[in-house]
């Protein structure tokens, strides 16, 4: 699995609107606002990534680290969005999904089946 | 009947780490980050000579949540969005905020509001306001005597 660190992100060539590589590198690596939610079934991460299309988002899950890198076209926005998160609850990596709509990325990380929280009813007898 | 959750306690399933965040955490001494907001949307105005181009980051905003009005010398943009937890989930860390904002910009040159064009794509509103004919830069020939 790709083990690129966030520090090296800005050295990669940026992409232009038409998908070709640009000789400019983006001027800076910036973070972006996120919300983190949890339920009995899953952990959810919601991120604001305005100006980014689906194919410009990279998600990497390695052990307990989730990395999100987004590269908008360099002529529109000379930045790379990059942030990483440590996930401390057991999740099912194969079940991780993500959707991008209106510039908002939603990443759903299902808890691993064995660790799902289940309600236990207490019967008063 | 009482429902009791088994398993580990629901505390901090995520930790967020980057240099800036750690410094801020130390400065504010917070471990829980609920209700900390990022600022309201930032409007960028570019004068392109024959038109103005305005861009406003509006992630999570749908077309029906936007109201754009252009006049000869000003433009008004209203945008709103809600921020909701997914079904059955509780918030553990919040940096994104709901907003309902108005941005009004006075323009130095007159624009032709009838020719204004607004596009919403990937959570960015791009507004193009062509300048009125009389306001466009015009080259003036210099005649030598």
CSV table of N, CA and C in Angstrom, one decimal, chain B residues 60-130:
chain,number,residue,atom,x,y,z
B,60,UNK,N,-21.7,22.0,0.4
B,60,UNK,CA,-23.0,21.5,1.0
B,60,UNK,C,-24.2,22.4,0.7
B,61,UNK,N,-24.0,23.3,-0.1
B,61,UNK,CA,-25.1,24.2,-0.5
B,61,UNK,C,-25.7,23.8,-1.8
B,62,UNK,N,-27.0,23.7,-1.8
B,62,UNK,CA,-27.7,23.3,-3.1
B,62,UNK,C,-28.1,24.6,-3.8
B,63,UNK,N,-28.5,24.4,-5.1
B,63,UNK,CA,-28.9,25.6,-5.9
B,63,UNK,C,-30.1,26.3,-5.2
B,64,UNK,N,-31.0,25.5,-4.6
B,64,UNK,CA,-32.2,26.2,-4.0
B,64,UNK,C,-31.9,26.9,-2.7
B,65,UNK,N,-30.6,26.7,-2.2
B,65,UNK,CA,-30.2,27.4,-1.0
B,65,UNK,C,-29.5,28.7,-1.3
B,66,UNK,N,-29.4,29.0,-2.6
B,66,UNK,CA,-28.7,30.2,-3.0
B,66,UNK,C,-29.7,31.2,-3.6
B,67,UNK,N,-29.4,32.5,-3.3
B,67,UNK,CA,-30.1,33.6,-3.9
B,67,UNK,C,-29.1,34.6,-4.4
B,68,UNK,N,-29.1,34.8,-5.7
B,68,UNK,CA,-28.1,35.8,-6.3
B,68,UNK,C,-28.9,36.9,-7.0
B,69,UNK,N,-28.6,38.1,-6.6
B,69,UNK,CA,-29.2,39.2,-7.3
B,69,UNK,C,-28.2,40.2,-7.7
B,70,UNK,N,-28.2,40.6,-9.0
B,70,UNK,CA,-27.3,41.5,-9.6
B,70,UNK,C,-27.9,42.8,-10.1
B,71,UNK,N,-27.3,43.9,-9.8
B,71,UNK,CA,-27.8,45.2,-10.3
B,71,UNK,C,-26.6,45.8,-11.0
B,72,UNK,N,-26.9,47.0,-11.5
B,72,UNK,CA,-25.8,47.7,-12.3
B,72,UNK,C,-24.5,47.8,-11.6
B,73,UNK,N,-24.6,48.1,-10.3
B,73,UNK,CA,-23.3,48.4,-9.6
B,73,UNK,C,-23.1,47.6,-8.3
B,74,UNK,N,-23.9,46.6,-8.1
B,74,UNK,CA,-23.7,45.7,-7.0
B,74,UNK,C,-24.3,44.3,-7.2
B,75,UNK,N,-23.8,43.4,-6.3
B,75,UNK,CA,-24.4,42.1,-6.4
B,75,UNK,C,-24.6,41.6,-5.0
B,76,UNK,N,-25.6,40.8,-4.8
B,76,UNK,CA,-25.9,40.3,-3.5
B,76,UNK,C,-26.1,38.8,-3.6
B,77,UNK,N,-25.4,38.1,-2.7
B,77,UNK,CA,-25.5,36.6,-2.7
B,77,UNK,C,-25.9,36.2,-1.3
B,78,UNK,N,-26.9,35.4,-1.3
B,78,UNK,CA,-27.3,34.8,0.0
B,78,UNK,C,-27.1,33.3,-0.1
B,79,UNK,N,-26.5,32.6,0.9
B,79,UNK,CA,-26.3,31.2,0.9
B,79,UNK,C,-26.5,30.6,2.2
B,80,UNK,N,-27.1,29.4,2.3
B,80,UNK,CA,-27.3,28.8,3.6
B,80,UNK,C,-27.0,27.3,3.5
B,81,UNK,N,-26.6,26.7,4.6
B,81,UNK,CA,-26.6,25.3,4.6
B,81,UNK,C,-26.7,24.8,6.1
B,82,UNK,N,-27.2,23.6,6.2
B,82,UNK,CA,-27.3,23.0,7.6
B,82,UNK,C,-26.2,22.0,7.7
B,83,UNK,N,-25.9,21.6,8.9
B,83,UNK,CA,-24.9,20.6,9.2
B,83,UNK,C,-25.6,19.6,10.1
B,84,UNK,N,-25.8,18.4,9.7
B,84,UNK,CA,-26.5,17.4,10.5
B,84,UNK,C,-25.7,16.1,10.6
B,85,UNK,N,-25.9,15.5,11.8
B,85,UNK,CA,-25.3,14.2,12.0
B,85,UNK,C,-26.0,13.2,11.2
B,86,UNK,N,-25.2,12.2,10.7
B,86,UNK,CA,-25.9,11.1,10.0
B,86,UNK,C,-26.9,10.4,10.9
B,87,UNK,N,-27.8,9.7,10.3
B,87,UNK,CA,-28.9,9.0,11.0
B,87,UNK,C,-28.3,8.2,12.2
B,88,UNK,N,-28.8,8.4,13.4
B,88,UNK,CA,-28.4,7.6,14.5
B,88,UNK,C,-27.0,7.8,15.0
B,89,UNK,N,-26.3,8.8,14.5
B,89,UNK,CA,-24.9,9.1,14.9
B,89,UNK,C,-24.8,10.3,15.8
B,90,UNK,N,-23.8,10.3,16.7
B,90,UNK,CA,-23.5,11.5,17.5
B,90,UNK,C,-22.3,12.1,17.1
B,91,UNK,N,-22.2,13.4,17.2
B,91,UNK,CA,-21.0,14.2,16.9
B,91,UNK,C,-19.9,14.0,17.9
B,92,UNK,N,-18.7,13.8,17.4
B,92,UNK,CA,-17.6,13.7,18.4
B,92,UNK,C,-16.6,14.8,18.2
B,93,UNK,N,-16.6,15.5,17.0
B,93,UNK,CA,-15.7,16.5,16.7
B,93,UNK,C,-16.3,17.3,15.6
B,94,UNK,N,-16.4,18.7,15.8
B,94,UNK,CA,-17.1,19.5,14.8
B,94,UNK,C,-16.3,20.7,14.5
B,95,UNK,N,-15.9,20.8,13.2
B,95,UNK,CA,-15.2,22.0,12.7
B,95,UNK,C,-16.1,22.7,11.7
B,96,UNK,N,-17.0,22.0,11.1
B,96,UNK,CA,-17.8,22.6,10.0
B,96,UNK,C,-19.0,23.3,10.7
B,97,UNK,N,-19.4,24.4,10.2
B,97,UNK,CA,-20.6,25.0,10.8
B,97,UNK,C,-21.7,25.2,9.8
B,98,UNK,N,-22.9,25.3,10.3
B,98,UNK,CA,-24.0,25.7,9.4
B,98,UNK,C,-23.9,27.2,9.2
B,99,UNK,N,-24.4,27.7,8.1
B,99,UNK,CA,-24.4,29.1,7.9
B,99,UNK,C,-25.6,29.6,7.1
B,100,UNK,N,-25.9,30.8,7.3
B,100,UNK,CA,-26.9,31.5,6.5
B,100,UNK,C,-26.4,32.9,6.4
B,101,UNK,N,-25.7,33.2,5.3
B,101,UNK,CA,-25.0,34.4,5.1
B,101,UNK,C,-25.4,35.2,3.9
B,102,UNK,N,-25.1,36.5,4.0
B,102,UNK,CA,-25.4,37.4,2.9
B,102,UNK,C,-24.0,38.1,2.5
B,103,UNK,N,-23.7,38.1,1.3
B,103,UNK,CA,-22.5,38.9,0.8
B,103,UNK,C,-23.0,39.9,-0.2
B,104,UNK,N,-22.7,41.1,0.1
B,104,UNK,CA,-23.1,42.2,-0.8
B,104,UNK,C,-21.8,42.9,-1.3
B,105,UNK,N,-21.6,43.0,-2.5
B,105,UNK,CA,-20.4,43.7,-3.0
B,105,UNK,C,-20.8,44.8,-3.9
B,106,UNK,N,-20.2,46.0,-3.7
B,106,UNK,CA,-20.3,47.1,-4.5
B,106,UNK,C,-19.3,47.0,-5.6
B,107,UNK,N,-19.7,47.3,-6.9
B,107,UNK,CA,-18.7,47.1,-8.0
B,107,UNK,C,-18.4,48.5,-8.5
B,108,UNK,N,-17.1,48.6,-8.8
B,108,UNK,CA,-16.7,50.0,-9.3
B,108,UNK,C,-17.2,50.3,-10.6
B,109,UNK,N,-17.2,49.3,-11.5
B,109,UNK,CA,-17.7,49.5,-12.9
B,109,UNK,C,-19.1,48.9,-13.0
B,110,UNK,N,-19.9,49.5,-13.9
B,110,UNK,CA,-21.2,49.1,-14.1
B,110,UNK,C,-21.3,47.7,-14.9
B,111,UNK,N,-22.2,46.9,-14.4
B,111,UNK,CA,-22.3,45.6,-15.1
B,111,UNK,C,-23.6,45.5,-15.8
B,112,UNK,N,-23.7,44.6,-16.7
B,112,UNK,CA,-25.0,44.3,-17.4
B,112,UNK,C,-25.6,43.1,-16.7
B,113,UNK,N,-26.5,43.4,-15.8
B,113,UNK,CA,-27.0,42.3,-14.9
B,113,UNK,C,-27.8,41.3,-15.7
B,114,UNK,N,-28.4,41.7,-16.9
B,114,UNK,CA,-29.1,40.7,-17.7
B,114,UNK,C,-28.2,39.7,-18.3
B,115,UNK,N,-26.9,40.0,-18.4
B,115,UNK,CA,-26.0,39.0,-19.0
B,115,UNK,C,-25.2,38.2,-17.9
B,116,UNK,N,-25.6,38.4,-16.6
B,116,UNK,CA,-24.9,37.7,-15.5
B,116,UNK,C,-25.2,36.2,-15.6
B,117,UNK,N,-24.1,35.5,-15.2
B,117,UNK,CA,-24.2,34.0,-15.3
B,117,UNK,C,-23.7,33.4,-14.0
B,118,UNK,N,-24.5,32.5,-13.4
B,118,UNK,CA,-24.0,31.9,-12.1
B,118,UNK,C,-24.0,30.4,-12.3
B,119,UNK,N,-22.9,29.8,-11.8
B,119,UNK,CA,-22.8,28.3,-11.9
B,119,UNK,C,-22.4,27.8,-10.5
B,120,UNK,N,-23.0,26.7,-10.2
B,120,UNK,CA,-22.7,26.0,-8.9
B,120,UNK,C,-22.1,24.6,-9.3
B,121,UNK,N,-20.8,24.4,-8.9
B,121,UNK,CA,-20.2,23.2,-9.2
B,121,UNK,C,-19.3,22.8,-8.1
B,122,UNK,N,-19.3,21.5,-7.7
B,122,UNK,CA,-18.4,21.0,-6.6
B,122,UNK,C,-18.4,21.9,-5.4
B,123,UNK,N,-19.5,22.5,-5.1
B,123,UNK,CA,-19.6,23.3,-3.9
B,123,UNK,C,-19.0,24.7,-4.0
B,124,UNK,N,-18.8,25.1,-5.3
B,124,UNK,CA,-18.3,26.5,-5.5
B,124,UNK,C,-19.3,27.2,-6.4
B,125,UNK,N,-19.6,28.5,-5.9
B,125,UNK,CA,-20.5,29.3,-6.8
B,125,UNK,C,-19.6,30.2,-7.6
B,126,UNK,N,-19.7,30.2,-8.9
B,126,UNK,CA,-18.9,31.1,-9.8
B,126,UNK,C,-19.9,32.0,-10.5
B,127,UNK,N,-19.7,33.3,-10.3
B,127,UNK,CA,-20.6,34.3,-10.9
B,127,UNK,C,-19.8,35.2,-11.8
B,128,UNK,N,-20.3,35.2,-13.1
B,128,UNK,CA,-19.6,36.1,-14.0
B,128,UNK,C,-20.5,37.2,-14.4
B,129,UNK,N,-20.0,38.4,-14.2
B,129,UNK,CA,-20.8,39.6,-14.5
B,129,UNK,C,-20.1,40.5,-15.6
B,130,UNK,N,-20.6,40.3,-16.8
B,130,UNK,CA,-20.0,41.1,-17.9
B,130,UNK,C,-20.3,42.6,-17.7
